[in-house]
Amino acid sequence: MLHFSRLAGATLLAAALMAGTASAQTVLRSSDTHPDGYPTVEAVKYFGELVKERTAGRYSVDVYHSAQLGEEKDTIEQVRSGVIDLNRVSMAPFNGLIPETTVPSLPYIFRSEDHMHKVMDGPVGDQIAAAFEQVGLVLLAFYDGGARSFYNSKKPINSVADMAGMKFRVIQSDIFVDMVAALGANATPMPYGEVYSAIETGVIDGAENNFPSYDTAKHAEVAKFYSLDEHTMVPEAFVMAKSSWDKLTPEDQAIFKAAAKESVAKQRELWAAKVKESRAKVEAAGSQITTPDKQPFIDAMGPVYEKHVKDDKLKAMVEAIKAVQ
Ligand code: GTR
């Protein structure tokens, strides 16, 4: 009797599991180094809401913010191997992996935010997006990452000469290492999460980033001198593991693409507001912002272009970007 009811129970359980599978909910994990509330985190959450709504709950997204899943370089490996489904990272750490990402990471390649938007929304952006497939990823969206500038704990930087001998943490990309060398300073690539204490303990003099990162990572607390040299405007990448993407039906893929596109508009809005908010906040807390003449910084970048824009494909991309009005 007992035996029989166990069997019946097991059958019922199996039936329930099968029914469960039919309406199963797949929760996709997404990584971000930034804290909750940061524009990229909020944009991916918004993407997740749209996806959930439009797939009637079959798919949803959990955003693991604040580097809960690891530092960017590690999470790039995780999403490439399908350990996580989604990732929002800067494009710069991809430079060594995907040659096409070199171009939008180059110093002073974009004349303005508007120019950057036009390029990334156009054919060059499509070419860069397609290149992510080479490393097992599907590029869902480019988000704004604003302009990156140098900041440090020692002194205001008003000219290239002021950079001499200073030690800056840079994002993990050779372009950034060479850019800092071309300005007469020393670069130390290191994970984002280690920067605060490296500045605090004097291992480095400073780092380089946009206002929202400088503010939310609290680097402003330990590096008061922010120099608006705006050397790069590297877009952020929101990517999906190709292995996760391939499990979607073509209809669901279309839903994901459309939701990602809509999240871009949302992110740009949030970004513009956050830049203003963060700048005001760090200024109120005592950061000293200087605005050096950018031309000498631009003029010093020749060696960086010579070294990193070698083959014809990348040269053509640089020319195509320059031609975008
Ligand atoms: C931020 C970017 C992050 C991360 C960070 C860094 O601007 O949004 O994804 O790359 O810079 O410097 O490591």
mmCIF file with all atom_site columns, N, CA and C in Angstrom, residues 8 17 24 28 61 64 76 85 115 117 135 153-154 178 187 195 197 215 219 221 223 242 257 277 288 297 302 311 323:
data_model
loop_
_atom_site.group_PDB
_atom_site.id
_atom_site.type_symbol
_atom_site.label_atom_id
_atom_site.label_alt_id
_atom_site.label_comp_id
_atom_site.label_asym_id
_atom_site.label_entity_id
_atom_site.label_seq_id
_atom_site.pdbx_PDB_ins_code
_atom_site.Cartn_x
_atom_site.Cartn_y
_atom_site.Cartn_z
_atom_site.occupancy
_atom_site.B_iso_or_equiv
_atom_site.pdbx_formal_charge
_atom_site.auth_seq_id
_atom_site.auth_comp_id
_atom_site.auth_asym_id
_atom_site.auth_atom_id
_atom_site.pdbx_PDB_model_num
ATOM 1  N N  . ALA A 1 8   ? 2.419  6.466  -6.882  1.00 0.00 ? 8   ALA A N  1
ATOM 2  C CA . ALA A 1 8   ? 1.428  7.442  -7.357  1.00 0.00 ? 8   ALA A CA 1
ATOM 3  C C  . ALA A 1 8   ? 1.950  8.855  -7.115  1.00 0.00 ? 8   ALA A C  1
ATOM 4  N N  . LEU A 1 17  ? 6.095  18.368 -12.587 1.00 0.00 ? 17  LEU A N  1
ATOM 5  C CA . LEU A 1 17  ? 7.354  18.915 -13.102 1.00 0.00 ? 17  LEU A CA 1
ATOM 6  C C  . LEU A 1 17  ? 7.250  19.207 -14.595 1.00 0.00 ? 17  LEU A C  1
ATOM 7  N N  . ALA A 1 24  ? 7.837  27.055 -17.836 1.00 0.00 ? 24  ALA A N  1
ATOM 8  C CA . ALA A 1 24  ? 9.020  27.360 -17.028 1.00 0.00 ? 24  ALA A CA 1
ATOM 9  C C  . ALA A 1 24  ? 9.464  28.797 -17.196 1.00 0.00 ? 24  ALA A C  1
ATOM 10 N N  . LEU A 1 28  ? 17.595 34.866 -16.255 1.00 0.00 ? 28  LEU A N  1
ATOM 11 C CA . LEU A 1 28  ? 18.922 35.116 -16.829 1.00 0.00 ? 28  LEU A CA 1
ATOM 12 C C  . LEU A 1 28  ? 19.726 35.978 -15.864 1.00 0.00 ? 28  LEU A C  1
ATOM 13 N N  . VAL A 1 61  ? 15.192 38.765 -15.883 1.00 0.00 ? 61  VAL A N  1
ATOM 14 C CA . VAL A 1 61  ? 16.624 39.058 -15.714 1.00 0.00 ? 61  VAL A CA 1
ATOM 15 C C  . VAL A 1 61  ? 16.907 39.467 -14.271 1.00 0.00 ? 61  VAL A C  1
ATOM 16 N N  . TYR A 1 64  ? 23.045 41.303 -11.144 1.00 0.00 ? 64  TYR A N  1
ATOM 17 C CA . TYR A 1 64  ? 23.992 41.224 -10.026 1.00 0.00 ? 64  TYR A CA 1
ATOM 18 C C  . TYR A 1 64  ? 24.921 42.431 -10.136 1.00 0.00 ? 64  TYR A C  1
ATOM 19 N N  . ILE A 1 76  ? 33.773 38.788 -18.134 1.00 0.00 ? 76  ILE A N  1
ATOM 20 C CA . ILE A 1 76  ? 33.805 38.634 -19.598 1.00 0.00 ? 76  ILE A CA 1
ATOM 21 C C  . ILE A 1 76  ? 34.038 37.157 -19.936 1.00 0.00 ? 76  ILE A C  1
ATOM 22 N N  . ASP A 1 85  ? 24.554 34.648 -18.366 1.00 0.00 ? 85  ASP A N  1
ATOM 23 C CA . ASP A 1 85  ? 23.894 34.860 -19.659 1.00 0.00 ? 85  ASP A CA 1
ATOM 24 C C  . ASP A 1 85  ? 24.155 36.245 -20.232 1.00 0.00 ? 85  ASP A C  1
ATOM 25 N N  . HIS A 1 115 ? 28.367 63.080 -31.757 1.00 0.00 ? 115 HIS A N  1
ATOM 26 C CA . HIS A 1 115 ? 29.137 62.364 -32.775 1.00 0.00 ? 115 HIS A CA 1
ATOM 27 C C  . HIS A 1 115 ? 29.220 60.879 -32.422 1.00 0.00 ? 115 HIS A C  1
ATOM 28 N N  . HIS A 1 117 ? 27.178 59.120 -30.558 1.00 0.00 ? 117 HIS A N  1
ATOM 29 C CA . HIS A 1 117 ? 25.861 58.482 -30.762 1.00 0.00 ? 117 HIS A CA 1
ATOM 30 C C  . HIS A 1 117 ? 25.630 58.168 -32.237 1.00 0.00 ? 117 HIS A C  1
ATOM 31 N N  . VAL A 1 135 ? 33.859 36.112 -30.499 1.00 0.00 ? 135 VAL A N  1
ATOM 32 C CA . VAL A 1 135 ? 34.259 35.611 -29.178 1.00 0.00 ? 135 VAL A CA 1
ATOM 33 C C  . VAL A 1 135 ? 33.084 35.005 -28.412 1.00 0.00 ? 135 VAL A C  1
ATOM 34 N N  . SER A 1 153 ? 45.335 62.502 -6.467  1.00 0.00 ? 153 SER A N  1
ATOM 35 C CA . SER A 1 153 ? 45.326 62.971 -5.076  1.00 0.00 ? 153 SER A CA 1
ATOM 36 C C  . SER A 1 153 ? 46.371 64.057 -4.820  1.00 0.00 ? 153 SER A C  1
ATOM 37 N N  . LYS A 1 154 ? 47.183 64.388 -5.865  1.00 0.00 ? 154 LYS A N  1
ATOM 38 C CA . LYS A 1 154 ? 48.356 65.237 -5.617  1.00 0.00 ? 154 LYS A CA 1
ATOM 39 C C  . LYS A 1 154 ? 48.210 66.710 -5.992  1.00 0.00 ? 154 LYS A C  1
ATOM 40 N N  . ASP A 1 178 ? 49.281 52.798 -23.338 1.00 0.00 ? 178 ASP A N  1
ATOM 41 C CA . ASP A 1 178 ? 50.087 53.570 -24.292 1.00 0.00 ? 178 ASP A CA 1
ATOM 42 C C  . ASP A 1 178 ? 49.696 55.052 -24.299 1.00 0.00 ? 178 ASP A C  1
ATOM 43 N N  . ALA A 1 187 ? 51.277 54.135 -16.349 1.00 0.00 ? 187 ALA A N  1
ATOM 44 C CA . ALA A 1 187 ? 49.965 53.513 -16.204 1.00 0.00 ? 187 ALA A CA 1
ATOM 45 C C  . ALA A 1 187 ? 50.059 52.170 -15.511 1.00 0.00 ? 187 ALA A C  1
ATOM 46 N N  . VAL A 1 195 ? 40.849 50.140 -7.068  1.00 0.00 ? 195 VAL A N  1
ATOM 47 C CA . VAL A 1 195 ? 41.367 51.497 -7.292  1.00 0.00 ? 195 VAL A CA 1
ATOM 48 C C  . VAL A 1 195 ? 41.309 52.372 -6.038  1.00 0.00 ? 195 VAL A C  1
ATOM 49 N N  . SER A 1 197 ? 41.444 51.771 -2.805  1.00 0.00 ? 197 SER A N  1
ATOM 50 C CA . SER A 1 197 ? 42.495 51.584 -1.786  1.00 0.00 ? 197 SER A CA 1
ATOM 51 C C  . SER A 1 197 ? 43.878 51.834 -2.368  1.00 0.00 ? 197 SER A C  1
ATOM 52 N N  . ASP A 1 215 ? 32.362 59.409 -8.811  1.00 0.00 ? 215 ASP A N  1
ATOM 53 C CA . ASP A 1 215 ? 31.483 59.674 -7.672  1.00 0.00 ? 215 ASP A CA 1
ATOM 54 C C  . ASP A 1 215 ? 31.065 58.372 -6.978  1.00 0.00 ? 215 ASP A C  1
ATOM 55 N N  . HIS A 1 219 ? 35.925 57.390 -5.522  1.00 0.00 ? 219 HIS A N  1
ATOM 56 C CA . HIS A 1 219 ? 37.300 57.819 -5.788  1.00 0.00 ? 219 HIS A CA 1
ATOM 57 C C  . HIS A 1 219 ? 37.468 59.305 -5.467  1.00 0.00 ? 219 HIS A C  1
ATOM 58 N N  . GLU A 1 221 ? 36.585 60.820 -2.966  1.00 0.00 ? 221 GLU A N  1
ATOM 59 C CA . GLU A 1 221 ? 36.988 60.984 -1.556  1.00 0.00 ? 221 GLU A CA 1
ATOM 60 C C  . GLU A 1 221 ? 38.505 61.007 -1.399  1.00 0.00 ? 221 GLU A C  1
ATOM 61 N N  . ALA A 1 223 ? 40.812 61.318 -4.230  1.00 0.00 ? 223 ALA A N  1
ATOM 62 C CA . ALA A 1 223 ? 41.515 62.001 -5.324  1.00 0.00 ? 223 ALA A CA 1
ATOM 63 C C  . ALA A 1 223 ? 40.722 63.250 -5.692  1.00 0.00 ? 223 ALA A C  1
ATOM 64 N N  . LYS A 1 242 ? 26.409 33.748 -26.514 1.00 0.00 ? 242 LYS A N  1
ATOM 65 C CA . LYS A 1 242 ? 25.843 33.198 -27.748 1.00 0.00 ? 242 LYS A CA 1
ATOM 66 C C  . LYS A 1 242 ? 25.087 31.903 -27.433 1.00 0.00 ? 242 LYS A C  1
ATOM 67 N N  . LYS A 1 257 ? 15.958 41.834 -28.783 1.00 0.00 ? 257 LYS A N  1
ATOM 68 C CA . LYS A 1 257 ? 16.599 42.927 -29.547 1.00 0.00 ? 257 LYS A CA 1
ATOM 69 C C  . LYS A 1 257 ? 15.843 44.240 -29.354 1.00 0.00 ? 257 LYS A C  1
ATOM 70 N N  . GLU A 1 277 ? 24.344 65.201 -11.882 1.00 0.00 ? 277 GLU A N  1
ATOM 71 C CA . GLU A 1 277 ? 24.179 64.962 -10.444 1.00 0.00 ? 277 GLU A CA 1
ATOM 72 C C  . GLU A 1 277 ? 25.533 64.650 -9.783  1.00 0.00 ? 277 GLU A C  1
ATOM 73 N N  . GLN A 1 288 ? 38.183 69.537 -6.920  1.00 0.00 ? 288 GLN A N  1
ATOM 74 C CA . GLN A 1 288 ? 38.595 70.716 -7.670  1.00 0.00 ? 288 GLN A CA 1
ATOM 75 C C  . GLN A 1 288 ? 38.705 70.336 -9.146  1.00 0.00 ? 288 GLN A C  1
ATOM 76 N N  . PHE A 1 297 ? 46.925 67.568 -25.606 1.00 0.00 ? 297 PHE A N  1
ATOM 77 C CA . PHE A 1 297 ? 46.635 66.160 -25.282 1.00 0.00 ? 297 PHE A CA 1
ATOM 78 C C  . PHE A 1 297 ? 46.339 65.407 -26.592 1.00 0.00 ? 297 PHE A C  1
ATOM 79 N N  . GLY A 1 302 ? 49.589 60.698 -31.398 1.00 0.00 ? 302 GLY A N  1
ATOM 80 C CA . GLY A 1 302 ? 50.102 60.073 -32.622 1.00 0.00 ? 302 GLY A CA 1
ATOM 81 C C  . GLY A 1 302 ? 50.589 58.640 -32.423 1.00 0.00 ? 302 GLY A C  1
ATOM 82 N N  . ASP A 1 311 ? 46.063 47.774 -39.259 1.00 0.00 ? 311 ASP A N  1
ATOM 83 C CA . ASP A 1 311 ? 45.576 47.142 -40.490 1.00 0.00 ? 311 ASP A CA 1
ATOM 84 C C  . ASP A 1 311 ? 44.523 47.995 -41.195 1.00 0.00 ? 311 ASP A C  1
ATOM 85 N N  . ALA A 1 323 ? 34.372 60.791 -40.880 1.00 0.00 ? 323 ALA A N  1
ATOM 86 C CA . ALA A 1 323 ? 33.481 61.325 -41.910 1.00 0.00 ? 323 ALA A CA 1
ATOM 87 C C  . ALA A 1 323 ? 32.037 61.516 -41.408 1.00 0.00 ? 323 ALA A C  1
#
